[in-house]
Amino acid sequence: MTERQVINARGAVISERAVREFISSVQGSVLRPGDERYEAGRRVWNGMIDKYPSMILYCSGAADVVTAVNFAREYSLLVAVRSGGHNVAGNAVCDGGLVIDLSRMKRIDVDAGSRTVRADAGLTWGEFDNATHAYGLATTGGLVSSTGIAGLTLGGGIGWLMRKYGLTCDNLLSVKMVTADGQHLNASETENVALFWALRGGGGNFGIVTSFTFRLHPVRDVLAGAILYPADSAREVLSNYRSCLPAFPDALTTMFLFLTVQPAPYLPDHLHGTKAVAVYLCYDGDPQEGLRAVQPLRQLSVPLLDTVEVMPYPRFQCMFDANAPSGLLNYWKSVYLAALSDACIETIADHAEKMTAPLTQIHLQHMQGAAGRVPGDATAFSHRGALCSLNIVTKWTDRAESDGHIAWTRTFAEALKPHAQGVYVNFLGDEGDERVRAAYGQDTYQRLAALKRRYDPENFFRLNQNIRPAGSGQQPE
Ligand SMILES: Cc1cc2nc3c(=O)[nH]c(=O)nc-3n(C[C@H](O)[C@H](O)[C@H](O)COP(=O)(O)OP(=O)(O)OC[C@H]3O[C@@H](n4cnc5c(N)ncnc54)[C@H](O)[C@@H]3O)c2cc1C
């Protein structure tokens, strides 16, 4: 066996002739082991992921996606789908098999009149935000500008505008997608309606989306920034933050963090290396009203720093970029919390004190508002009633330290179990079937499984937070 041989999911070698015919039938470029750019091409955002695909196809358009799906199905080739490559579980690459990469598909057309945008699946949130901001428009998107719009939208989409305008998937109007049988179809509230329901939270289980159409909202400048407090006041600050939550208007979305201050353009040098807690916030509305709304957050204790000011929305959308460079070693655990009880606050603060890696952060994203008011059965995104999503974002650079950082993360996640109520699918690592079910709850999972049987009965799209086709036994090897 040579490193360039393409082996299918059943262990059979695909003839070089068939492989070459496939490569010459697509417009985009293909990387194979041994090619100059293969090493960089097989990498994804999470440096823990170390997989060796047989081929990486950089699609030039939807036709390439159709050709790739048909080729992979005909030859029983394992398929991974990659857009922004940010998924922490590393499902966007595979060992052996074909990576269908959409990251070069970046067309975006804003229709300012109808306040809608048609966006190719390969765009990142930075590219998307800049294009819509030119028209004074935006929709809810991810907190880090290099994250792909595709994976984020299909899992739900938590972002700074969600309490005012809903999740990203709540602003999705339609998609164009390629299903496992190679059909290129539309899904919306009027076409393939059940499929459209599943795509708003069900992830990459149902096919490859080539473009999205979103509703946009007038968003130009926002009142936004960070208020930092010393780590030794964490319990007091988090408990005061909890008391403020019920009074927050929808225009205000906030996130509570435990962190060690890292170099970032907006954080002064003298704080670097300091353990702190912080409230990051975004108010989209009249700045004077915003100042009144955020005032309680400036008095949670005695602040170390307050960077809240009026700024263009895309600038705030890049504020977390410095904390999320590509290539670091990442291990995450996440849960939804229905409430922040005293016991829960104690558990969080206690484990935060024992944090092992300075790059690690603990995020509590306050949900509810417009995102929480969408009926639970309106989309596949579940747990609409949660108060917040708690994400343990463990990061480090030295592989030799991995065991210790992973052990701390697991112990912390275990301690959170009595307080947990499901999990956001886009923050799941490679955690198994039970956790995927926990992301949806029983009713939604069963509805998704029935649709999976209808649209992908062979589980062709299985490198994802996998929903098993209803009635199927074990996942194929
Ligand atoms: C630094 C960072 C910040 C993040 N911030 C947020 C945040 O603010 N809000 C939030 O909600 N989430 C956030 N996430 C989680 C994020 O939503 C997921 O990681 C998501 O999968 C990223 O999308 P992607 O296109 O970059 O993923 P990829 O890794 O490219 O893909 C992930 C999976 O999505 C599916 N997929 C990708 N493209 C397609 C497609 N075109 N059609 C069908 N399926 C597809 C596939 O199953 C694939 O395995 C963040 C993640 C990171 C690493």
PDB file of C-alpha atoms in Angstrom, residues 165-299:
ATOM      1  CA  TYR A 165     -32.691  38.775  16.973  1.00  0.00           C
ATOM      2  CA  GLY A 166     -32.525  35.085  17.891  1.00  0.00           C
ATOM      3  CA  LEU A 167     -29.879  32.500  17.080  1.00  0.00           C
ATOM      4  CA  THR A 168     -28.184  32.426  13.687  1.00  0.00           C
ATOM      5  CA  CYS A 169     -30.423  29.534  12.616  1.00  0.00           C
ATOM      6  CA  ASP A 170     -33.501  31.570  13.615  1.00  0.00           C
ATOM      7  CA  ASN A 171     -32.476  34.078  10.935  1.00  0.00           C
ATOM      8  CA  LEU A 172     -31.999  31.457   8.251  1.00  0.00           C
ATOM      9  CA  LEU A 173     -34.495  31.852   5.403  1.00  0.00           C
ATOM     10  CA  SER A 174     -33.338  29.140   3.015  1.00  0.00           C
ATOM     11  CA  VAL A 175     -30.417  26.966   1.943  1.00  0.00           C
ATOM     12  CA  LYS A 176     -29.174  25.308  -1.212  1.00  0.00           C
ATOM     13  CA  MET A 177     -27.756  21.910  -0.390  1.00  0.00           C
ATOM     14  CA  VAL A 178     -26.523  18.631  -1.828  1.00  0.00           C
ATOM     15  CA  THR A 179     -28.061  15.498  -0.323  1.00  0.00           C
ATOM     16  CA  ALA A 180     -26.479  12.045  -0.051  1.00  0.00           C
ATOM     17  CA  ASP A 181     -28.055  10.961  -3.352  1.00  0.00           C
ATOM     18  CA  GLY A 182     -26.369  13.880  -5.137  1.00  0.00           C
ATOM     19  CA  GLN A 183     -29.469  16.055  -5.533  1.00  0.00           C
ATOM     20  CA  HIS A 184     -28.937  19.820  -5.341  1.00  0.00           C
ATOM     21  CA  LEU A 185     -32.097  21.139  -3.713  1.00  0.00           C
ATOM     22  CA  ASN A 186     -33.557  24.086  -1.817  1.00  0.00           C
ATOM     23  CA  ALA A 187     -34.927  23.967   1.707  1.00  0.00           C
ATOM     24  CA  SER A 188     -36.952  26.721   3.336  1.00  0.00           C
ATOM     25  CA  GLU A 189     -40.287  27.280   5.108  1.00  0.00           C
ATOM     26  CA  THR A 190     -41.994  26.497   1.796  1.00  0.00           C
ATOM     27  CA  GLU A 191     -39.717  23.900   0.134  1.00  0.00           C
ATOM     28  CA  ASN A 192     -38.553  20.672   1.797  1.00  0.00           C
ATOM     29  CA  VAL A 193     -39.998  22.048   5.006  1.00  0.00           C
ATOM     30  CA  ALA A 194     -39.127  19.116   7.285  1.00  0.00           C
ATOM     31  CA  LEU A 195     -35.550  19.126   6.053  1.00  0.00           C
ATOM     32  CA  PHE A 196     -35.344  22.861   6.736  1.00  0.00           C
ATOM     33  CA  TRP A 197     -36.523  22.237  10.302  1.00  0.00           C
ATOM     34  CA  ALA A 198     -33.735  19.648  10.744  1.00  0.00           C
ATOM     35  CA  LEU A 199     -31.023  21.893   9.317  1.00  0.00           C
ATOM     36  CA  ARG A 200     -31.638  24.515  12.011  1.00  0.00           C
ATOM     37  CA  GLY A 201     -29.748  22.696  14.758  1.00  0.00           C
ATOM     38  CA  GLY A 202     -29.202  19.229  13.269  1.00  0.00           C
ATOM     39  CA  GLY A 203     -25.671  20.033  12.032  1.00  0.00           C
ATOM     40  CA  GLY A 204     -24.091  18.369   9.010  1.00  0.00           C
ATOM     41  CA  ASN A 205     -26.238  15.225   9.188  1.00  0.00           C
ATOM     42  CA  PHE A 206     -28.493  15.884   6.212  1.00  0.00           C
ATOM     43  CA  GLY A 207     -26.229  16.997   3.404  1.00  0.00           C
ATOM     44  CA  ILE A 208     -23.784  19.658   2.308  1.00  0.00           C
ATOM     45  CA  VAL A 209     -25.095  23.201   2.292  1.00  0.00           C
ATOM     46  CA  THR A 210     -23.582  25.204  -0.538  1.00  0.00           C
ATOM     47  CA  SER A 211     -25.243  28.550   0.264  1.00  0.00           C
ATOM     48  CA  PHE A 212     -27.407  30.154   2.940  1.00  0.00           C
ATOM     49  CA  THR A 213     -29.913  33.003   2.748  1.00  0.00           C
ATOM     50  CA  PHE A 214     -30.290  34.964   5.977  1.00  0.00           C
ATOM     51  CA  ARG A 215     -32.537  37.729   7.273  1.00  0.00           C
ATOM     52  CA  LEU A 216     -30.530  40.856   8.197  1.00  0.00           C
ATOM     53  CA  HIS A 217     -31.194  43.616  10.724  1.00  0.00           C
ATOM     54  CA  PRO A 218     -30.102  47.232  10.967  1.00  0.00           C
ATOM     55  CA  VAL A 219     -26.967  47.041  13.155  1.00  0.00           C
ATOM     56  CA  ARG A 220     -24.167  49.575  12.718  1.00  0.00           C
ATOM     57  CA  ASP A 221     -22.521  50.611  16.002  1.00  0.00           C
ATOM     58  CA  VAL A 222     -22.944  48.786  19.297  1.00  0.00           C
ATOM     59  CA  LEU A 223     -22.112  49.661  22.900  1.00  0.00           C
ATOM     60  CA  ALA A 224     -19.695  46.876  23.719  1.00  0.00           C
ATOM     61  CA  GLY A 225     -16.559  45.792  25.530  1.00  0.00           C
ATOM     62  CA  ALA A 226     -15.304  44.080  28.659  1.00  0.00           C
ATOM     63  CA  ILE A 227     -15.430  44.831  32.381  1.00  0.00           C
ATOM     64  CA  LEU A 228     -12.768  42.946  34.341  1.00  0.00           C
ATOM     65  CA  TYR A 229     -12.770  42.181  38.062  1.00  0.00           C
ATOM     66  CA  PRO A 230     -10.096  40.530  40.231  1.00  0.00           C
ATOM     67  CA  ALA A 231     -10.296  36.741  40.441  1.00  0.00           C
ATOM     68  CA  ASP A 232     -10.451  36.826  44.235  1.00  0.00           C
ATOM     69  CA  SER A 233     -13.875  38.506  44.005  1.00  0.00           C
ATOM     70  CA  ALA A 234     -15.177  35.840  41.570  1.00  0.00           C
ATOM     71  CA  ARG A 235     -17.916  34.445  43.826  1.00  0.00           C
ATOM     72  CA  GLU A 236     -19.268  37.888  44.721  1.00  0.00           C
ATOM     73  CA  VAL A 237     -19.098  39.107  41.089  1.00  0.00           C
ATOM     74  CA  LEU A 238     -20.778  36.026  39.622  1.00  0.00           C
ATOM     75  CA  SER A 239     -23.502  36.038  42.243  1.00  0.00           C
ATOM     76  CA  ASN A 240     -24.177  39.774  41.620  1.00  0.00           C
ATOM     77  CA  TYR A 241     -24.151  39.094  37.858  1.00  0.00           C
ATOM     78  CA  ARG A 242     -26.796  36.400  38.379  1.00  0.00           C
ATOM     79  CA  SER A 243     -28.999  38.907  40.209  1.00  0.00           C
ATOM     80  CA  CYS A 244     -28.798  41.319  37.251  1.00  0.00           C
ATOM     81  CA  LEU A 245     -29.814  38.800  34.567  1.00  0.00           C
ATOM     82  CA  PRO A 246     -33.627  38.935  34.908  1.00  0.00           C
ATOM     83  CA  ALA A 247     -33.660  42.706  34.282  1.00  0.00           C
ATOM     84  CA  PHE A 248     -31.552  42.664  31.114  1.00  0.00           C
ATOM     85  CA  PRO A 249     -33.317  43.964  28.015  1.00  0.00           C
ATOM     86  CA  ASP A 250     -33.167  41.859  24.836  1.00  0.00           C
ATOM     87  CA  ALA A 251     -30.792  44.423  23.327  1.00  0.00           C
ATOM     88  CA  LEU A 252     -28.143  43.374  25.859  1.00  0.00           C
ATOM     89  CA  THR A 253     -26.264  40.095  25.412  1.00  0.00           C
ATOM     90  CA  THR A 254     -23.539  39.245  27.915  1.00  0.00           C
ATOM     91  CA  MET A 255     -20.992  36.576  28.674  1.00  0.00           C
ATOM     92  CA  PHE A 256     -19.266  35.931  32.013  1.00  0.00           C
ATOM     93  CA  LEU A 257     -15.679  34.665  31.860  1.00  0.00           C
ATOM     94  CA  PHE A 258     -13.005  33.237  34.097  1.00  0.00           C
ATOM     95  CA  LEU A 259      -9.634  33.880  32.485  1.00  0.00           C
ATOM     96  CA  THR A 260      -5.978  34.688  32.842  1.00  0.00           C
ATOM     97  CA  VAL A 261      -5.473  37.964  30.977  1.00  0.00           C
ATOM     98  CA  GLN A 262      -3.559  37.351  27.735  1.00  0.00           C
ATOM     99  CA  PRO A 263      -2.013  39.949  25.432  1.00  0.00           C
ATOM    100  CA  ALA A 264      -4.748  41.574  23.354  1.00  0.00           C
ATOM    101  CA  PRO A 265      -4.829  45.060  21.815  1.00  0.00           C
ATOM    102  CA  TYR A 266      -7.528  46.263  24.222  1.00  0.00           C
ATOM    103  CA  LEU A 267      -5.981  44.842  27.417  1.00  0.00           C
ATOM    104  CA  PRO A 268      -3.192  46.870  29.108  1.00  0.00           C
ATOM    105  CA  ASP A 269       0.225  45.236  29.551  1.00  0.00           C
ATOM    106  CA  HIS A 270       0.192  45.503  33.336  1.00  0.00           C
ATOM    107  CA  LEU A 271      -2.769  43.083  33.518  1.00  0.00           C
ATOM    108  CA  HIS A 272      -1.194  40.369  31.362  1.00  0.00           C
ATOM    109  CA  GLY A 273      -0.887  37.154  33.353  1.00  0.00           C
ATOM    110  CA  THR A 274      -3.451  38.336  35.939  1.00  0.00           C
ATOM    111  CA  LYS A 275      -6.256  35.927  36.853  1.00  0.00           C
ATOM    112  CA  ALA A 276      -9.569  37.694  36.509  1.00  0.00           C
ATOM    113  CA  VAL A 277     -13.274  37.354  35.920  1.00  0.00           C
ATOM    114  CA  ALA A 278     -14.955  39.459  33.278  1.00  0.00           C
ATOM    115  CA  VAL A 279     -18.272  40.410  31.777  1.00  0.00           C
ATOM    116  CA  TYR A 280     -18.151  40.894  28.018  1.00  0.00           C
ATOM    117  CA  LEU A 281     -21.233  42.643  26.697  1.00  0.00           C
ATOM    118  CA  CYS A 282     -22.876  43.926  23.566  1.00  0.00           C
ATOM    119  CA  TYR A 283     -25.810  46.348  23.581  1.00  0.00           C
ATOM    120  CA  ASP A 284     -27.447  46.909  20.204  1.00  0.00           C
ATOM    121  CA  GLY A 285     -29.678  49.975  20.498  1.00  0.00           C
ATOM    122  CA  ASP A 286     -29.681  53.576  21.654  1.00  0.00           C
ATOM    123  CA  PRO A 287     -26.281  54.109  23.397  1.00  0.00           C
ATOM    124  CA  GLN A 288     -27.773  56.243  26.201  1.00  0.00           C
ATOM    125  CA  GLU A 289     -30.275  53.530  27.067  1.00  0.00           C
ATOM    126  CA  GLY A 290     -27.440  51.053  26.715  1.00  0.00           C
ATOM    127  CA  LEU A 291     -25.334  52.916  29.256  1.00  0.00           C
ATOM    128  CA  ARG A 292     -28.219  52.706  31.725  1.00  0.00           C
ATOM    129  CA  ALA A 293     -28.677  48.987  31.018  1.00  0.00           C
ATOM    130  CA  VAL A 294     -25.004  48.119  31.537  1.00  0.00           C
ATOM    131  CA  GLN A 295     -24.520  50.305  34.636  1.00  0.00           C
ATOM    132  CA  PRO A 296     -25.219  47.414  37.094  1.00  0.00           C
ATOM    133  CA  LEU A 297     -22.498  45.374  35.367  1.00  0.00           C
ATOM    134  CA  ARG A 298     -19.990  48.116  36.177  1.00  0.00           C
ATOM    135  CA  GLN A 299     -20.781  47.778  39.891  1.00  0.00           C
TER     136      GLN A 299
END
